[in-house]
Coordinates of C-alpha atoms in Angstrom, one line a residue:
Chain A
Q1 CA 26.6 -8.4 9.7
I2 CA 23.0 -7.8 10.5
T3 CA 20.4 -10.1 9.1
L4 CA 16.6 -10.5 9.7
K5 CA 14.2 -13.2 8.6
E6 CA 10.4 -13.4 8.9
S7 CA 8.6 -16.6 9.6
G8 CA 5.0 -17.7 10.0
P9 CA 2.0 -19.0 8.1
T10 CA 1.5 -18.0 4.4
L11 CA -2.2 -18.4 4.5
V12 CA -4.7 -17.3 7.2
K13 CA -8.5 -17.2 7.1
P14 CA -10.5 -14.1 7.7
T15 CA -11.1 -13.3 11.4
Q16 CA -8.1 -15.4 12.4
T17 CA -5.0 -14.0 14.2
L18 CA -1.7 -13.7 12.4
T19 CA 1.5 -14.4 14.3
L20 CA 4.8 -13.5 12.6
T21 CA 8.3 -14.0 14.1
C22 CA 11.3 -12.0 13.1
T23 CA 14.5 -13.8 13.9
F24 CA 17.6 -11.6 13.7
S25 CA 21.4 -11.8 14.1
G26 CA 24.2 -9.3 14.2
F27 CA 22.8 -7.1 16.9
S28 CA 21.2 -7.3 20.3
L29 CA 17.8 -5.8 21.1
S30 CA 19.2 -5.1 24.6
T31 CA 21.7 -2.6 23.2
T32 CA 20.9 1.0 23.6
G33 CA 19.2 2.5 20.6
M34 CA 18.3 -0.7 18.8
G35 CA 14.8 -1.3 17.4
V36 CA 12.9 -3.7 15.1
G37 CA 9.9 -2.6 13.2
W38 CA 7.3 -4.2 10.9
I39 CA 6.3 -2.8 7.5
R40 CA 3.9 -4.3 5.0
Q41 CA 3.3 -3.9 1.3
S42 CA 0.1 -4.9 -0.4
P43 CA 0.6 -6.3 -3.9
G44 CA 1.6 -3.5 -6.2
K45 CA 1.2 -0.9 -3.5
A46 CA 3.4 1.3 -1.4
L47 CA 5.0 0.6 1.9
E48 CA 3.0 0.9 5.1
W49 CA 4.7 1.1 8.6
L50 CA 2.9 -1.0 11.2
T51 CA 4.8 -1.0 14.5
I52 CA 8.2 -0.9 16.2
I53 CA 9.8 -2.0 19.4
Y54 CA 12.9 -0.6 20.9
Y55 CA 15.7 -1.9 23.2
D56 CA 13.9 -0.3 26.3
D57 CA 10.6 -2.0 25.4
D58 CA 9.2 1.3 24.1
K59 CA 6.5 0.3 21.5
R60 CA 4.8 2.4 18.9
Y61 CA 1.9 1.4 16.7
R62 CA 0.0 2.6 13.6
S63 CA -3.0 4.3 15.2
S64 CA -5.5 2.9 12.7
L65 CA -4.4 -0.6 13.5
R66 CA -3.6 -0.1 17.2
S67 CA -6.4 -2.3 18.5
R68 CA -5.3 -5.2 16.3
L69 CA -1.5 -5.1 16.7
T70 CA 0.8 -6.4 19.4
I71 CA 4.6 -6.4 19.2
T72 CA 6.9 -8.2 21.7
K73 CA 10.5 -9.1 21.9
D74 CA 12.5 -12.0 23.3
T75 CA 16.0 -10.7 23.7
S76 CA 17.4 -14.1 24.7
K77 CA 16.2 -15.6 21.4
N78 CA 16.9 -12.6 19.2
Q79 CA 13.3 -12.6 18.1
V80 CA 10.5 -10.1 17.7
V81 CA 6.9 -11.3 17.4
L82 CA 4.0 -9.5 15.7
T83 CA 0.5 -10.5 16.3
M84 CA -2.4 -9.1 14.2
T85 CA -5.9 -10.0 15.1
N86 CA -9.1 -10.3 13.1
M87 CA -7.4 -10.6 9.7
D88 CA -9.2 -9.5 6.6
P89 CA -8.5 -10.0 2.9
V90 CA -7.3 -6.4 2.7
D91 CA -4.5 -7.4 5.0
T92 CA -3.0 -9.6 2.2
A93 CA 0.5 -8.2 1.8
T94 CA 4.2 -8.9 2.1
Y95 CA 5.2 -8.3 5.7
Y96 CA 8.8 -7.2 6.4
C97 CA 10.7 -6.8 9.6
A98 CA 13.5 -4.3 9.7
H99 CA 16.3 -3.0 11.9
S100 CA 16.4 0.6 13.1
I101 CA 18.8 2.4 15.4
Y102 CA 18.0 5.6 17.3
S103 CA 15.5 6.6 14.7
R104 CA 12.8 5.6 12.3
V105 CA 15.2 4.8 9.5
F106 CA 15.2 1.2 8.5
D107 CA 18.7 0.2 7.4
Y108 CA 18.4 -3.6 7.3
W109 CA 15.4 -5.5 6.1
G110 CA 14.3 -9.1 6.1
Q111 CA 13.4 -10.8 2.8
G112 CA 9.7 -10.4 3.6
T113 CA 6.9 -13.0 3.8
L114 CA 3.7 -12.9 1.7
I115 CA 0.6 -13.4 3.8
T116 CA -2.6 -14.2 2.0
V117 CA -5.9 -13.8 3.8
S118 CA -8.5 -16.0 2.2
S119 CA -11.2 -18.5 3.2
Chain B
D1 CA -0.1 11.7 9.7
I2 CA 2.4 13.4 7.4
Q3 CA 1.6 12.7 3.8
M4 CA 4.5 12.1 1.4
T5 CA 4.0 12.7 -2.3
Q6 CA 6.5 11.7 -4.9
S7 CA 6.7 12.8 -8.5
P8 CA 6.7 11.5 -11.1
S9 CA 5.0 8.2 -10.3
S10 CA 6.9 6.6 -13.1
M11 CA 9.4 7.6 -15.7
S12 CA 11.3 6.2 -18.6
A13 CA 15.1 6.7 -18.8
S14 CA 18.2 5.3 -20.5
V15 CA 21.5 4.2 -19.2
G16 CA 23.7 7.2 -18.6
D17 CA 20.8 9.6 -18.0
R18 CA 20.7 11.9 -15.0
V19 CA 17.5 11.1 -13.1
T20 CA 15.8 13.3 -10.5
I21 CA 12.9 12.2 -8.3
T22 CA 11.1 14.6 -6.0
C23 CA 9.3 14.1 -2.7
R24 CA 7.1 16.6 -0.9
A25 CA 6.0 16.3 2.7
S26 CA 2.6 17.7 3.8
Q27 CA 4.4 19.4 6.7
G28 CA 8.0 20.2 7.5
V29 CA 10.3 17.3 8.5
K30 CA 13.5 19.2 8.7
T31 CA 16.1 16.8 7.1
W32 CA 14.4 13.7 8.5
L33 CA 14.0 12.0 5.2
A34 CA 15.2 8.7 3.8
W35 CA 15.2 7.2 0.3
Y36 CA 14.9 3.5 -0.5
Q37 CA 15.3 1.5 -3.7
Q38 CA 13.2 -1.6 -4.2
K39 CA 13.5 -4.2 -7.0
P40 CA 10.7 -6.6 -7.9
G41 CA 10.3 -9.4 -5.3
K42 CA 13.0 -7.9 -3.0
A43 CA 13.0 -5.9 0.2
P44 CA 13.6 -2.2 0.1
N45 CA 17.3 -1.1 0.3
L46 CA 18.2 2.1 2.2
L47 CA 20.1 4.6 0.0
I48 CA 20.0 7.9 1.7
Y49 CA 19.1 9.1 5.3
G50 CA 19.1 12.5 6.9
A51 CA 18.1 13.8 3.4
S52 CA 21.6 13.7 2.1
S53 CA 23.7 11.1 3.9
L54 CA 24.7 8.2 1.7
Q55 CA 24.2 4.8 3.4
S56 CA 27.4 2.7 3.5
G57 CA 27.9 0.7 0.4
V58 CA 25.6 2.8 -1.8
P59 CA 27.3 4.0 -5.0
S60 CA 28.2 7.7 -5.1
R61 CA 26.0 8.3 -8.2
F62 CA 23.1 8.5 -5.7
S63 CA 22.6 11.8 -3.9
G64 CA 19.9 13.4 -1.9
S65 CA 19.1 17.0 -1.1
G66 CA 16.4 19.2 0.4
S67 CA 14.9 20.2 3.8
G68 CA 11.6 21.1 5.2
T69 CA 9.0 19.9 2.8
D70 CA 10.8 19.5 -0.5
F71 CA 13.4 16.8 -1.3
T72 CA 15.2 15.3 -4.3
L73 CA 16.9 12.1 -5.1
T74 CA 19.3 12.3 -8.0
I75 CA 21.0 9.5 -9.9
S76 CA 23.9 11.2 -11.7
S77 CA 24.3 8.5 -14.4
L78 CA 21.8 5.8 -14.5
Q79 CA 23.2 2.2 -14.5
P80 CA 21.4 -0.9 -15.6
E81 CA 21.0 -2.1 -12.0
D82 CA 19.2 1.2 -11.1
F83 CA 16.0 0.3 -12.9
A84 CA 13.7 -0.1 -9.8
T85 CA 11.1 1.7 -7.7
Y86 CA 12.2 4.4 -5.3
Y87 CA 10.4 5.4 -2.1
C88 CA 10.9 8.4 0.1
Q89 CA 10.1 8.1 3.8
Q90 CA 9.8 10.8 6.5
T91 CA 11.6 9.8 9.7
D92 CA 10.7 12.9 11.6
S93 CA 7.7 11.6 13.6
F94 CA 5.4 8.7 14.2
P95 CA 4.0 7.2 12.2
P96 CA 6.8 7.0 9.7
T97 CA 5.2 7.4 6.3
F98 CA 6.3 6.5 2.8
G99 CA 5.7 8.1 -0.6
Q100 CA 3.7 6.1 -3.2
G101 CA 6.9 5.3 -5.1
T102 CA 8.5 6.2 -8.4
K103 CA 9.2 3.5 -10.9
V104 CA 12.2 4.1 -13.1
E105 CA 11.8 2.0 -16.3
V106 CA 13.9 1.4 -19.4
Q107 CA 13.1 3.9 -22.1

């Protein structure tokens, strides 16, 4: 059974860097086809895809945020890390990590973590 | 980026109703379309992928159809646990994009 869970700070100050960790179980990111992505949702708003990393270390980013985002994986720890620099209050949102296989469909999601950007 | 537009944005319905939600893509995505259900305070839950394939464990009252630019999610007989917000997502190309959501509320 696949599970994912996000962890990290709940409050960051403007201009700071956010680091979120997605710890997962039930699959290996070294298995062909596997991927883990990050999606966020501002309060009361729609879902916004941010980035994804695949088993072969292929990485894709939302172009409008490309300069601020980095995604990495640690296969031995079953973790994926998202860093987002220069945080702004408009980045306040619930951040989800999610599993994907061979596609851009997200079939398993973490519970999400609310990140508030405020001084 | 491919823009996804859902209609309606919200709707009121009763238990037992047949509910239809539409999703339109700004350019053709073949059948690379997924539907998710989200309840307040919870993560989205995958219902449909490939426009019409039911995700394992999802009740058969949910169905999807369409191809190209126009897609439909149908709930054949609305149940109390189906009151939620529904999102479509194109999975054809990067970046994956979502519709703005359709909230199904109690009438």
